[in-house]
Coordinates of C-alpha atoms in Angstrom, one line a residue:
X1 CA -33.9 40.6 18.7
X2 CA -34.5 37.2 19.3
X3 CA -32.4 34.1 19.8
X4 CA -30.6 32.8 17.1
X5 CA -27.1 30.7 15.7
X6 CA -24.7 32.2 14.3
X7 CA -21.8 30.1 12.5
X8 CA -19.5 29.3 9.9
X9 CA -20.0 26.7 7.0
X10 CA -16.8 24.7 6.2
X11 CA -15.4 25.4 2.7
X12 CA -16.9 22.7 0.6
X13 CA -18.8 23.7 -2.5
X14 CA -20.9 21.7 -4.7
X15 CA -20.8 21.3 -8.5
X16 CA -23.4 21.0 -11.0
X17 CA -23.1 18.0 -13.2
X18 CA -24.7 17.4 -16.5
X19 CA -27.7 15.2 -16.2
X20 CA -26.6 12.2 -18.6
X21 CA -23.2 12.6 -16.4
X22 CA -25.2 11.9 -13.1
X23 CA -26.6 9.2 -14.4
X24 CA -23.5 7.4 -15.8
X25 CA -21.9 7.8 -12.6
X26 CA -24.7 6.3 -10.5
X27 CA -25.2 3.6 -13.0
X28 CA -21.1 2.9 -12.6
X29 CA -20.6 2.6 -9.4
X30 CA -17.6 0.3 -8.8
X31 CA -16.3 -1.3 -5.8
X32 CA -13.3 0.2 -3.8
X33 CA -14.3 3.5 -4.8
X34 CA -13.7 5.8 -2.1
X35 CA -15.4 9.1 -1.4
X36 CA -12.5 11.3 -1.1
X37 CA -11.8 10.8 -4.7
X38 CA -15.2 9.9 -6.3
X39 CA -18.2 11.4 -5.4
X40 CA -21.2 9.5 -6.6
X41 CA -21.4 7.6 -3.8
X42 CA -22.5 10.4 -2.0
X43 CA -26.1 12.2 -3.0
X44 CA -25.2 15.0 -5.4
X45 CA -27.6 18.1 -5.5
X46 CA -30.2 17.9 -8.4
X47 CA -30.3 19.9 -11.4
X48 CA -34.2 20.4 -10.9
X49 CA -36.3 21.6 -7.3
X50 CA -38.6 18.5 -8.3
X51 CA -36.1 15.8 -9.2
X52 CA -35.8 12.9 -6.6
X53 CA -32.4 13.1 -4.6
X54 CA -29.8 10.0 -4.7
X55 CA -30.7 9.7 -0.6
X56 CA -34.1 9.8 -1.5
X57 CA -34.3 7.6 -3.5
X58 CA -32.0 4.8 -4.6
X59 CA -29.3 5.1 -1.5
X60 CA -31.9 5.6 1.2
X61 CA -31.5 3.7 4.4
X62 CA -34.7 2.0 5.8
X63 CA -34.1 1.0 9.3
X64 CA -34.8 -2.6 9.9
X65 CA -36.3 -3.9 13.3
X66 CA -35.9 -2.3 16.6
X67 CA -32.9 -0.9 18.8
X68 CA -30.5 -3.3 19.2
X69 CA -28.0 -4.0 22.2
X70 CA -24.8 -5.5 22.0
X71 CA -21.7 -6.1 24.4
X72 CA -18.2 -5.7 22.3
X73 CA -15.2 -6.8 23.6
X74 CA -12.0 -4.4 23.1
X75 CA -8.4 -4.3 24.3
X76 CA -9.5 -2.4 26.9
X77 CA -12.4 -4.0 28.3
X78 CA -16.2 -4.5 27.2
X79 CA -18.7 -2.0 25.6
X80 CA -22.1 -1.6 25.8
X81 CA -23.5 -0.7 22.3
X82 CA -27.4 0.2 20.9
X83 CA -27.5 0.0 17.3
X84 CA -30.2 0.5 14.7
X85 CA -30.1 -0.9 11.1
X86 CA -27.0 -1.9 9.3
X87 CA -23.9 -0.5 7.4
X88 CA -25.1 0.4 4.0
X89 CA -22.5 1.4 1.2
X90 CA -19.9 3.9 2.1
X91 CA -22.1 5.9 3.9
X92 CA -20.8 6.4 7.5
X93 CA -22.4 5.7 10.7
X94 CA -23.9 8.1 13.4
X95 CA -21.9 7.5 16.2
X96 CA -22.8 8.7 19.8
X97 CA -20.8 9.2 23.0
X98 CA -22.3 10.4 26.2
X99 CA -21.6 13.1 29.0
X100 CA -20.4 11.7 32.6
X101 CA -23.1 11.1 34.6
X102 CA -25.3 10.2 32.1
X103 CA -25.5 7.3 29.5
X104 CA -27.4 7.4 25.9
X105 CA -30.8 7.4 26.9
X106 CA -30.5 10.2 28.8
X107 CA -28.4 12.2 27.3
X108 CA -29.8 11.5 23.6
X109 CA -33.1 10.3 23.6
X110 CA -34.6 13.6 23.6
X111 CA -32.7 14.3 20.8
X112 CA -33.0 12.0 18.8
X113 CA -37.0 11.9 19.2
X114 CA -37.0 15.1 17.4
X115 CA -39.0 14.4 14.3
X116 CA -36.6 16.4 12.1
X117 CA -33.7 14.6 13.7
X118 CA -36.0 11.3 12.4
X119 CA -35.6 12.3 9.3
X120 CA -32.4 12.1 9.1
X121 CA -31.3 8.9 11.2
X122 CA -33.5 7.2 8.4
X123 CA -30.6 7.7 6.5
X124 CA -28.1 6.1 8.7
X125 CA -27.6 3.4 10.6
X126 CA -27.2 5.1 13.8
X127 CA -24.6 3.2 16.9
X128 CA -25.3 5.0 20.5
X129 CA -21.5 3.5 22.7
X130 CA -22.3 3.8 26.4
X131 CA -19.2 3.9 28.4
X132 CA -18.1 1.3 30.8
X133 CA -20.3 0.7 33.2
X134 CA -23.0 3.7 32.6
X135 CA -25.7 2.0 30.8
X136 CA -28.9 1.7 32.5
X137 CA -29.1 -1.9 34.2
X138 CA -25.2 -1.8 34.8
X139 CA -23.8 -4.0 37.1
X140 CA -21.2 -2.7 39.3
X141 CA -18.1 -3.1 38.8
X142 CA -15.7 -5.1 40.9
X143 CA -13.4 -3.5 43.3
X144 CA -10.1 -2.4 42.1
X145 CA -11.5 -2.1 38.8
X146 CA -9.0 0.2 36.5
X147 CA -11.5 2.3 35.1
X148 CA -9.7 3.1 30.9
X149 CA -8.4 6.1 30.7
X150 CA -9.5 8.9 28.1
X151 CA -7.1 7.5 25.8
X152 CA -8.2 4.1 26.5
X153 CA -11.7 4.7 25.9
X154 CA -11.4 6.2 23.1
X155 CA -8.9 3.6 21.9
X156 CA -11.7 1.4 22.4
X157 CA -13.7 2.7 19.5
X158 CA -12.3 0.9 16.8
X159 CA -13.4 -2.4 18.2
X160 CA -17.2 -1.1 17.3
X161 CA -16.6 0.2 14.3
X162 CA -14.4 -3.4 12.8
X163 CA -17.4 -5.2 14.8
X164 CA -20.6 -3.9 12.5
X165 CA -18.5 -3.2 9.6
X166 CA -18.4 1.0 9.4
X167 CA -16.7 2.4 6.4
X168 CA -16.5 5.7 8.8
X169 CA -18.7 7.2 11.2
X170 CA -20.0 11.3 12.0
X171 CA -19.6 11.3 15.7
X172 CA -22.1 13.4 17.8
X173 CA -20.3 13.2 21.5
X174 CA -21.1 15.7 24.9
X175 CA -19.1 17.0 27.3
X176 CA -16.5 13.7 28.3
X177 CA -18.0 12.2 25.1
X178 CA -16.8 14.9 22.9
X179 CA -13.1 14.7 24.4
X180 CA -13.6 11.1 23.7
X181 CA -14.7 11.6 20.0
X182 CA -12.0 14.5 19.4
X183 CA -9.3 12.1 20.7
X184 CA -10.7 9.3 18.2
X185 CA -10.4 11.2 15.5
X186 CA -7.0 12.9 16.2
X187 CA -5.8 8.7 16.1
X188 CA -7.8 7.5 13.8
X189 CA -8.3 10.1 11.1
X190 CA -9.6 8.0 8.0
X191 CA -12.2 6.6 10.3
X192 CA -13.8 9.5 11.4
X193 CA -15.9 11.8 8.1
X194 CA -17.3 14.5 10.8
X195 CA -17.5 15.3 14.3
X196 CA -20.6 17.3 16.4
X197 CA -18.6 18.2 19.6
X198 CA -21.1 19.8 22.2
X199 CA -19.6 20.9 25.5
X200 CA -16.3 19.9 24.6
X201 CA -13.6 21.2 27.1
X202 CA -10.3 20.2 25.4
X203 CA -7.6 20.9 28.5
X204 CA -6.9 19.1 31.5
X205 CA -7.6 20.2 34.6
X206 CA -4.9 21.9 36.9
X207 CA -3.9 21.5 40.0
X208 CA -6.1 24.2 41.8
X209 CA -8.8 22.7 39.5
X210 CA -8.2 19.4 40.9
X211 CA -8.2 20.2 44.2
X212 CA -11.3 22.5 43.8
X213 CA -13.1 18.6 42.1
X214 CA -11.4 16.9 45.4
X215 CA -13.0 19.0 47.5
X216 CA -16.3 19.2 45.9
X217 CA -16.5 15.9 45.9
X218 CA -15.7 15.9 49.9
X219 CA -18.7 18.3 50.3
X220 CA -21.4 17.9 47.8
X221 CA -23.0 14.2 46.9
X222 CA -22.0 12.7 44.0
X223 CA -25.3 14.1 41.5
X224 CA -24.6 17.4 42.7
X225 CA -21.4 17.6 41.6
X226 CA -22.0 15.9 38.0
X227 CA -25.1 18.2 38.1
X228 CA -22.3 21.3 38.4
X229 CA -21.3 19.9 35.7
X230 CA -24.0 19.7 33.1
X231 CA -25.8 22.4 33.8
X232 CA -26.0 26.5 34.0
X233 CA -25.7 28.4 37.1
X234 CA -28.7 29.5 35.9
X235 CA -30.3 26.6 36.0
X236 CA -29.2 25.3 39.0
X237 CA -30.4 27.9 41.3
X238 CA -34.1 28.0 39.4
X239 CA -34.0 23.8 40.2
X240 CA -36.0 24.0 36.8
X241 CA -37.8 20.5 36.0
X242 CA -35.1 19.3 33.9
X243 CA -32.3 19.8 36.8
X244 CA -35.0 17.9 39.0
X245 CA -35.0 15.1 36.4
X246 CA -32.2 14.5 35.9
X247 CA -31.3 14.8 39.5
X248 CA -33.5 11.6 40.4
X249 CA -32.7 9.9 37.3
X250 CA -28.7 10.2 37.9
X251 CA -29.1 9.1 41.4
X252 CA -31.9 6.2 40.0
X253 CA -30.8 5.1 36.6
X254 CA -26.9 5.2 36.7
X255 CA -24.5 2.8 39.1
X256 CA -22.9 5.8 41.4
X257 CA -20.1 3.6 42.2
X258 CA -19.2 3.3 38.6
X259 CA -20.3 6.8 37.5
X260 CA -17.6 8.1 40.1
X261 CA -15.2 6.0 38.2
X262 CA -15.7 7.2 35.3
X263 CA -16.4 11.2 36.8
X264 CA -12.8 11.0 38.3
X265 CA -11.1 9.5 35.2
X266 CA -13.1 12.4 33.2
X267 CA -11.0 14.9 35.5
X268 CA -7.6 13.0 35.2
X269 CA -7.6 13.7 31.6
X270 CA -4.9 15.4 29.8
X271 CA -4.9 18.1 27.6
X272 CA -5.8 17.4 24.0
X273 CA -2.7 17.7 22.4
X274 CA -3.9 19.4 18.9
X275 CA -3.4 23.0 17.7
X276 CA -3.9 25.4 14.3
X277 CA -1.8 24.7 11.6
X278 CA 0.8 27.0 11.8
X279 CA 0.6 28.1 14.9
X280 CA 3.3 25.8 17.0
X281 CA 5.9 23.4 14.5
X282 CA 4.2 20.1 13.6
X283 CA 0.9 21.2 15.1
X284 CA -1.6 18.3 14.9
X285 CA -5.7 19.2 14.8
X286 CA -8.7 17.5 13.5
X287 CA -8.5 16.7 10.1
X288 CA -12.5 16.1 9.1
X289 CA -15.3 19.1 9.9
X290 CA -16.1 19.9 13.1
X291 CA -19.2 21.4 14.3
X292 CA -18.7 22.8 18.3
X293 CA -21.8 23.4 20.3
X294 CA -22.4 25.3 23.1
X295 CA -25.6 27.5 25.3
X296 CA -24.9 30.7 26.2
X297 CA -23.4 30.6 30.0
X298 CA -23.3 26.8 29.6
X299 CA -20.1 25.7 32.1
X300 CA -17.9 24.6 29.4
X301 CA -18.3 27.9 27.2
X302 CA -14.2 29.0 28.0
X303 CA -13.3 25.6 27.2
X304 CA -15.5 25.5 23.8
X305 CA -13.8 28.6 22.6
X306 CA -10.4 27.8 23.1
X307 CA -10.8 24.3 21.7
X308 CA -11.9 26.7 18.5
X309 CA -9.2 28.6 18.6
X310 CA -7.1 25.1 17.8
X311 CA -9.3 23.9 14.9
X312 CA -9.3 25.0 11.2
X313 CA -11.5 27.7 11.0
X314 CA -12.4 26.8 7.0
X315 CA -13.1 23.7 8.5
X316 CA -15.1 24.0 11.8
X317 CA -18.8 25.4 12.5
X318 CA -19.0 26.9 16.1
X319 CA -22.2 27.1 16.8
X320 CA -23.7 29.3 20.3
X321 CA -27.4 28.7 21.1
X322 CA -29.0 31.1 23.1
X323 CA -31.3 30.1 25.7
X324 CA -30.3 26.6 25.5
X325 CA -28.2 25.9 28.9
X326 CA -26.0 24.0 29.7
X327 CA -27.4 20.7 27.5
X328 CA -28.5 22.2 24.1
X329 CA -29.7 18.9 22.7
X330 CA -32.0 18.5 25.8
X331 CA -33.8 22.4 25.7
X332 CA -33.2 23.0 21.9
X333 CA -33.5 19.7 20.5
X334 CA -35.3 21.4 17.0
X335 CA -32.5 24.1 16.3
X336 CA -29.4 21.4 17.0
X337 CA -31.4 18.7 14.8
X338 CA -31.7 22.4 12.3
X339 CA -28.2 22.8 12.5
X340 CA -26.8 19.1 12.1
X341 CA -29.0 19.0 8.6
X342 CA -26.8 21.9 7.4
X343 CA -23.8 20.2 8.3
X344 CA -24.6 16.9 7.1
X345 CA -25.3 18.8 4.3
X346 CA -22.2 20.6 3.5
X347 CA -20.5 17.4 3.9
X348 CA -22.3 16.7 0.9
X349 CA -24.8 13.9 2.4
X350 CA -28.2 15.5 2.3
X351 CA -29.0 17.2 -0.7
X352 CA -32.3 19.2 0.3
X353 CA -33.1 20.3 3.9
X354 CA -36.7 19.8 4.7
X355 CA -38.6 22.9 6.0
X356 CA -42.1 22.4 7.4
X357 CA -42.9 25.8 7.9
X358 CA -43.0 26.4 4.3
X359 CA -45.7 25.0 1.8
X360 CA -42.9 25.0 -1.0
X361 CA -41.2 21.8 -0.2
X362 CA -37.5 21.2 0.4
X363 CA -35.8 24.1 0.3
X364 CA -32.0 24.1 -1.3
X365 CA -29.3 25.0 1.2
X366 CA -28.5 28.0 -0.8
X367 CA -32.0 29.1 -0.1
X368 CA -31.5 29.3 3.8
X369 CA -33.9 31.8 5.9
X370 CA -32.4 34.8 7.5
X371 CA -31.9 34.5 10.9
X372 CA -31.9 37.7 13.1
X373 CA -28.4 37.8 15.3
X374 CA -28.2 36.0 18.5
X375 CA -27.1 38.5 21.2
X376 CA -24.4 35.8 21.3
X377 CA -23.2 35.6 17.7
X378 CA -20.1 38.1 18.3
X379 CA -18.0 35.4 20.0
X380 CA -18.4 32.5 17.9
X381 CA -16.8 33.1 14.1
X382 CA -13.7 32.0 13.7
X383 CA -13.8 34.2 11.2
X384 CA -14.1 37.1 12.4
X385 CA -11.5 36.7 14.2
X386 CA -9.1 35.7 11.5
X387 CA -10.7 39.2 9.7
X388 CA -10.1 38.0 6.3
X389 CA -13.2 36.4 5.7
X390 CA -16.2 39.2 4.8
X391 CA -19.8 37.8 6.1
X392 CA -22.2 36.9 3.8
X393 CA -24.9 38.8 2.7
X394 CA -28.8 39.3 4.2
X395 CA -31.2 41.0 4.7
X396 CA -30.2 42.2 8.3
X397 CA -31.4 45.4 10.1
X398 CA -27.6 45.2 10.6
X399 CA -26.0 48.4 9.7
X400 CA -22.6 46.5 8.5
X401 CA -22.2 46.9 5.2
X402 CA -22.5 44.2 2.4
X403 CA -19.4 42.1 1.7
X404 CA -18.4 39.4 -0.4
X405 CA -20.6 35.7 0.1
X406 CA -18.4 34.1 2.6
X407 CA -19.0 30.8 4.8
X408 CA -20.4 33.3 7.8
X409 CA -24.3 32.7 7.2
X410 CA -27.0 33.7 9.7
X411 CA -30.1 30.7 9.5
X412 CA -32.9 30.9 11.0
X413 CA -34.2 28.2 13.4

């Protein structure tokens, strides 16, 4: 079988509503409506294949002008900021947070050059936050510089979102970027609508792990040691292309006296303190939907699955990509871009996903192609670990039997 996903949609459902309703509500829009409680200010799904979507029509974002840079002061010192288009209505912002050792550009261009993933950032205004010091062009920072903290840094994302004026934002963050964006959104809750967390290793590191980072770090040079990080064994001992890229561009593009700021801040961190309702008294965990990300044999695959273990499974996606690595939007930028249209979708944002491979047109999410099982798929429902929740029903070779339609759906890429 081939290489597939294999996840679990969070527990949203859609209703239909009566055509002269839709209208009355998007002619009645009123100020300091807010989307928990009203829903028209998001695009509802159409009564009809043919009729025009809300995003596509009326509420559609058209990006004005180029990339934009920007350096916001916080409490906690300055941030570098790329930013395209503007705030428009309640609909939140695209938010991006990088990986140590890399910076946007790297770690998101690729990405977001996807011309799926195009399709979608039309939508948004889209705000790319490069951490202190890491931007390409960076100057270096002066000795006895207190690099922020994790807490810090992510304590410093407020600051962006009062500065341009986000309503909320859908955070897409790898590696130290998703600790950063989990930690956001476990402090500031209402600002946060959705999280993409690739990579995301959610404890801190012991002492035999920090001593092991110590000593790698007296041994290897600097790139190495982030490389460790990034990639796949796999990877590594092929020296494939990309590890050669971004092997010169990490010792090239990116200040190595701040990177090892930041790279030894990244492996102070503490653990994130969130767990499953239920499962320890007054246990705190992300609140919004959560989509985890990880390749198969990626290095932060054990850290992935436990920080699922800690979320709400009717309210988290885990996604694991085969043959992706260790950097899944880098070697599978198509299938992640696949995958964050569902999810934007089930949050109720994009009414229609747009298939190219069919001559049909958009193609409703309840219409999603049958994906054969990744040789992977085993470990990453939530659900079927929790046993309660039956898998939905395909048209697998699979010789499980049919159960009841369930958020476990197999989609192709």
């Amino acid at each position: 079988m081939g290489p597939g996903l294999f996840w679990n949609f969070p527990s949203k459902t859609s209703c239909t509503v009566p055509q002269s309703l839709l209208q009355t509500m998007l002619l009645s829009r009123m100020a300091g409506m807010k989307d928990q409680q009203f829903t028209e200010e998001k695009p509802l799904l159409p009564e009809s294949r043919g009729q025009e979507t809300e995003m596509e029509n009326c509420d559609t974002f058209v990006a004005t002008g180029d990339w934009k840079e920007h350096d916001i002061e916080t409490p906690y010192g300055m941030l570098h900021v790329v930013i395209r288009g503007a705030p428009k209505g309640n609909k939140p912002a695209i938010l991006t947070y990088h990986d140590v050792g890399l910076n946007h550009k790297l770690c998101f261009n690729t990405f977001f050059h996807n011309e799926d993933m195009q399709e979608i950032t039309k939508h948004f205004v889209v705000c790319h936050v490069d951490a202190p010091g890491q931007h390409i062009g960076a100057p270096q920072l002066p000795q006895g510089y207190q690099y922020p903290t994790m807490d810090q840094l992510a304590g410093m994302l407020p600051s962006v979102v009062q500065h341009f004026g986000f309503k909320s934002i859908v955070g897409i963050g790898v590696g130290a970027g998703a600790y950063i964006l989990a930690k956001f959104a476990l402090i500031f809750p209402d600002l946060v609508e959705g999280l993409v967390l690739l990579n995301i290793d959610p404890n801190g590191k012991g002492w035999i792990d920090w001593a092991a980072t110590k000593l790698s770090g007296l041994t290897s040079a600097l790139p190495d040691t982030v490389l460790a990080h990034l990639f796949s064994q796999e990877e590594l001992m092929n020296n494939t292309e990309i590890v050669q890229n971004y092997r010169q561009q990490i010792n090239n593009t990116v200040n190595q006296f701040n990177l090892q700021l930041f790279w030894n801040m990244y492996n102070s961190r503490r653990d994130l303190e969130m767990n499953r309702s239920g499962s320890v008294l007054n246990a705190k965990t992300l609140s919004c939907p959560a989509m985890l990300v990880v390749g198969d044999n990626a290095p932060a695959e054990e850290g992935v699955v436990e920080c699922n273990s800690k979320l709400d499974p009717t309210n988290t996606t885990f996604l694991k990509m085969a043959d992706s690595g260790g950097m899944p939007q880098i070697t599978q930028p198509g299938k992640l871009t696949e995958a964050f249209k569902y999810f934007l979708q089930g949050m109720g944002y994009i009414a229609y996903v747009k298939d190219r491979r069919m001559s049909g047109g958009p193609v409703p999410s309840a219409s999603m192609t049958r994906l054969v099982r990744s040789r992977t798929a085993s470990l990453t429902s939530a659900g079927s670990v929790d046993g309660s929740r039956n898998r939905a029903c395909t048209n697998s070779d699979s010789s499980e039997g049919v159960g009841q339609v369930s958020h476990t759906m197999e989609v192709s890429c």
